[in-house]
Short mmCIF file of C-alpha atoms and ligand atoms in Angstrom, two decimals:
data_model
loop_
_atom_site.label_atom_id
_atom_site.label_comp_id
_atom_site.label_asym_id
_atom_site.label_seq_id
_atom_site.Cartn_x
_atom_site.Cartn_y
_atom_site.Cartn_z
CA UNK A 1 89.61 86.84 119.94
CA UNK A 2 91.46 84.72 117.83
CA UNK A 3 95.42 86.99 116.72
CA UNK A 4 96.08 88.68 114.58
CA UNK A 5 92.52 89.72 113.53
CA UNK A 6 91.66 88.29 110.11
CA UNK A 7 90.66 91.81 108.45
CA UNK A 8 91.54 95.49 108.30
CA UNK A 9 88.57 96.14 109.54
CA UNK A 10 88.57 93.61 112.87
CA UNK A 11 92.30 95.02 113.33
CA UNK A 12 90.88 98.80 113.17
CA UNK A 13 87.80 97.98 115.81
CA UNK A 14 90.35 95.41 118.41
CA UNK A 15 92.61 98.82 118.36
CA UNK A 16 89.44 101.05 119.54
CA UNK A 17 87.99 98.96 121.92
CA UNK A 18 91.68 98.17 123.30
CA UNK A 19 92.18 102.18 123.64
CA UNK A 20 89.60 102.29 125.42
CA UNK A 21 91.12 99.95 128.19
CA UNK A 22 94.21 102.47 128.34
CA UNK A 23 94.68 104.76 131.10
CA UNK A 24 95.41 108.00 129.15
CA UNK A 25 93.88 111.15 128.77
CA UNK A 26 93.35 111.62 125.15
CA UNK A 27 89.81 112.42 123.65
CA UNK A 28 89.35 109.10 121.97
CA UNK A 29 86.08 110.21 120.29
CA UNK A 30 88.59 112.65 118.31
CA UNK A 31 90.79 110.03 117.35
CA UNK A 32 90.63 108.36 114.18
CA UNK A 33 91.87 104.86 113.55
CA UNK A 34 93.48 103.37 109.91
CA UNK A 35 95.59 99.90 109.19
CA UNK A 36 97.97 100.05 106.38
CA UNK A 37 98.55 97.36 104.02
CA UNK A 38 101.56 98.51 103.14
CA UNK A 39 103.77 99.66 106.02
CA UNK A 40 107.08 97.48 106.04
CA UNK A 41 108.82 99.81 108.59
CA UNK A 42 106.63 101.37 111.40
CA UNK A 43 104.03 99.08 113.40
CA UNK A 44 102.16 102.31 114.30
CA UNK A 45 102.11 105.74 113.71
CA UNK A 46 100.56 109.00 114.99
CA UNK A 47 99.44 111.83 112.73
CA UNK A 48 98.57 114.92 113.27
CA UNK A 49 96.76 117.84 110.77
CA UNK A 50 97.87 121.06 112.69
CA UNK A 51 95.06 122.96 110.14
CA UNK A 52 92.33 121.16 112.04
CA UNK A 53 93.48 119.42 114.84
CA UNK A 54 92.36 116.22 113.56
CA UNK A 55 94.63 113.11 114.90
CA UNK A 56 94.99 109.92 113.40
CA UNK A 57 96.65 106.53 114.54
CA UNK A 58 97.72 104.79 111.93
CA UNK A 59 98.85 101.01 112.39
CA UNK A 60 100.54 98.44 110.08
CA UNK A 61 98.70 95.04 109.56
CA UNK A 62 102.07 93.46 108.19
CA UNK A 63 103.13 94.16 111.92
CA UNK A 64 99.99 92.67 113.64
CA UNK A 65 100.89 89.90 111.91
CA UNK A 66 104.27 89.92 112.95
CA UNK A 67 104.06 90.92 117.00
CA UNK A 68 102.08 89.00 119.19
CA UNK A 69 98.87 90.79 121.00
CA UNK A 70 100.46 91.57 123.88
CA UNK A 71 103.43 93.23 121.95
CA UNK A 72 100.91 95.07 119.52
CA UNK A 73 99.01 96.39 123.07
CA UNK A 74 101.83 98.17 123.44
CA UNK A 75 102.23 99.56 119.96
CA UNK A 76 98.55 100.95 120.47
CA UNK A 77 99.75 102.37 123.42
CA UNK A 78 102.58 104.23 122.28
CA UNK A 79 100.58 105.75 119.98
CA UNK A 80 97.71 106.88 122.16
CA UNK A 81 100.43 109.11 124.17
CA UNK A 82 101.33 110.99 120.63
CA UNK A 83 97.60 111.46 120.45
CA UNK A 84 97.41 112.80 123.60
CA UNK A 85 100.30 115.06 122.94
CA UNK A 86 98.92 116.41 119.91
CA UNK A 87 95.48 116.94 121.34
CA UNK A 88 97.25 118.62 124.11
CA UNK A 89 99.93 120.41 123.14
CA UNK A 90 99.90 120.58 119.67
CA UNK A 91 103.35 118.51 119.02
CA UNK A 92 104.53 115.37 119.73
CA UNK A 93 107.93 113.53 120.63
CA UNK A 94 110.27 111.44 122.34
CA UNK A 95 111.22 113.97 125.01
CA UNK A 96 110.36 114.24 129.33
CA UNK A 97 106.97 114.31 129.01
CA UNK A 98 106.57 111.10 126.78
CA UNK A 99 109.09 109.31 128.45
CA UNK A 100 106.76 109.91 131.59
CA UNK A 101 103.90 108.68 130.29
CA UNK A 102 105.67 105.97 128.80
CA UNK A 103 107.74 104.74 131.74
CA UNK A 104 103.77 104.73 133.42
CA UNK A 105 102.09 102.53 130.57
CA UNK A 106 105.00 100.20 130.26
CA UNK A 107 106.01 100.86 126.54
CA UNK A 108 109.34 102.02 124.81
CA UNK A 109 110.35 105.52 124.32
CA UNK A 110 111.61 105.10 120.31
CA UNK A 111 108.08 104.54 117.73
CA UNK A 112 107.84 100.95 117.72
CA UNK A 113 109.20 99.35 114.60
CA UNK A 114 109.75 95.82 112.71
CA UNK A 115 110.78 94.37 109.45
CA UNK A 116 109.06 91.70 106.73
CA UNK A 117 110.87 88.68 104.82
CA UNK A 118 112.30 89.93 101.69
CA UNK A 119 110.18 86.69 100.42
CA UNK A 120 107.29 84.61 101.10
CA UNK A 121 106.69 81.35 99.54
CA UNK A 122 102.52 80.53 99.41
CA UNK A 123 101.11 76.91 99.00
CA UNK A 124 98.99 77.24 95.74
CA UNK A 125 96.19 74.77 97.28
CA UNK A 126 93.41 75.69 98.82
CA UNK A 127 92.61 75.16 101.83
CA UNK A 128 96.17 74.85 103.04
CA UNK A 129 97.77 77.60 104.47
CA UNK A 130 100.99 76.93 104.75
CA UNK A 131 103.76 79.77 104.25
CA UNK A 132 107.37 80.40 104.62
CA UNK A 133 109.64 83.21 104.69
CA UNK A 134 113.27 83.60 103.42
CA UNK A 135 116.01 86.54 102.84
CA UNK A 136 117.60 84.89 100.42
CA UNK A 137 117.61 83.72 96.38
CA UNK A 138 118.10 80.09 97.22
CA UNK A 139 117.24 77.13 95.11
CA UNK A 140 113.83 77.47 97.13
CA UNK A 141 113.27 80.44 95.69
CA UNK A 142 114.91 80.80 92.22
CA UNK A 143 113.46 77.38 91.04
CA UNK A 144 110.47 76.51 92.74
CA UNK A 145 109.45 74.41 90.32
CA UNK A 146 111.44 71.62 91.67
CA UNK A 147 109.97 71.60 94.94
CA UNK A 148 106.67 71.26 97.12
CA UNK A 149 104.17 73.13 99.63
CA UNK A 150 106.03 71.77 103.31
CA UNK A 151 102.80 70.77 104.51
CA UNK A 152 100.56 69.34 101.78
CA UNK A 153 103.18 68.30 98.73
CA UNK A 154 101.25 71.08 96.13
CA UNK A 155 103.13 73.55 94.36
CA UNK A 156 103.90 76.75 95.88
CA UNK A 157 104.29 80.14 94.93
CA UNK A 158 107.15 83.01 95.83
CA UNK A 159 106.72 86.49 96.47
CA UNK A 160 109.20 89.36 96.73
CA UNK A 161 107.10 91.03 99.40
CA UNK A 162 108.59 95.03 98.75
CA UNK A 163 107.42 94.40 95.45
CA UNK A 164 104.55 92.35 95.47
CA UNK A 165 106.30 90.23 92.59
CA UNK A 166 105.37 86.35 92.37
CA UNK A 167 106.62 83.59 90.76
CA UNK A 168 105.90 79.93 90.69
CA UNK A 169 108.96 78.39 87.93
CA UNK A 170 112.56 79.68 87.37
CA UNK A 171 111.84 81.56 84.52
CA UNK A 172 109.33 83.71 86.38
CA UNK A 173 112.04 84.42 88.78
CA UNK A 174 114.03 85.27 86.36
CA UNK A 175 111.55 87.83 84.64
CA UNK A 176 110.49 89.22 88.08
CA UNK A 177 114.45 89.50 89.08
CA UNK A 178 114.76 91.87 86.16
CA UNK A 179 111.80 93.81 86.97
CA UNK A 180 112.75 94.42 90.10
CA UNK A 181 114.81 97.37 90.96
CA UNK A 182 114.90 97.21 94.75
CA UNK A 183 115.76 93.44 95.16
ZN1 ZN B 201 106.78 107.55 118.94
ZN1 ZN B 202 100.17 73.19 100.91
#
């Protein structure tokens, strides 16, 4: 399978079928599975309803997009031992009896995080899928206007990602910069 999957969807049934490769003892059948658009922070996380039990593994498809398979495997996997600890216990940490589980399915004992561009730039032509990513308000990004797609010469388009803001001329960066509180 071609990575990262090209859907939600495909993300949320690789994660299932990959759990079910995993050598831990939680009741996947009681597990539920969701990808989030819009984590920036955690690649996975675990929930847990203590009214009904239910348990939930929620993972971030900014960060499947970020981590290569082999590093989102492990992602998966540190979530499947919450699950297990919820299912189990009721709670669910960072204390002996993850750590043990952890040290046997080779992943790390803090929830696995990772961090996006502040901004994208998007070729506007279709077909080509070039991208780039930078931290800072360069001339790349404050007057795009002046400057080209890096793979196909079209114009391209900037986007503060926390904000979903784009832009494609100075002026619009100038507008968006004003609208946006948490630059
Ligand atoms: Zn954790
Ligand atoms: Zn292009």
């Amino acid at each position: 399978m071609d990575w990262p999957p090209a859907t939600d969807d495909r993300l949320r049934e690789w994660a299932r079928r990959y759990a079910r490769t995993v050598d831990v003892d939680a009741a996947l059948d009681a597990v539920s599975w969701e990808v989030s658009a819009r984590a920036k922070r955690r690649a996975g996380a675990c929930i847990h309803d203590p009214e009904t039990g239910a348990v939930t593994i929620r993972l971030a498809a900014r960060a499947a997009e970020r981590f290569s398979r082999e590093a989102f495997e492990a992602v998966v996997r540190h979530e499947l031992i919450h699950a297990w600890e919820y299912q189990q216990f009721g709670e669910a940490g960072h204390g002996r009896r993850f750590r043990k589980q952890a040290d046997r399915l080779n992943v790390e004992t803090t929830c696995p995080t990772f961090s996006v561009p502040r901004l994208r730039l998007y070729c506007t032509a279709a077909g080509c899928d070039w991208s780039a990513e930078r931290h800072r308000a360069s001339a790349v990004v404050t007057d795009p206007e002046d400057r080209r797609c890096g793979a196909c010469g079209a114009r391209y388009e900037v986007e503060h990602v926390a904000s979903g803001e784009t832009w494609r001329t100075s002026a619009g960066y100038r507008g968006a910069r004003d609208r946006i509180e948490d630059w």
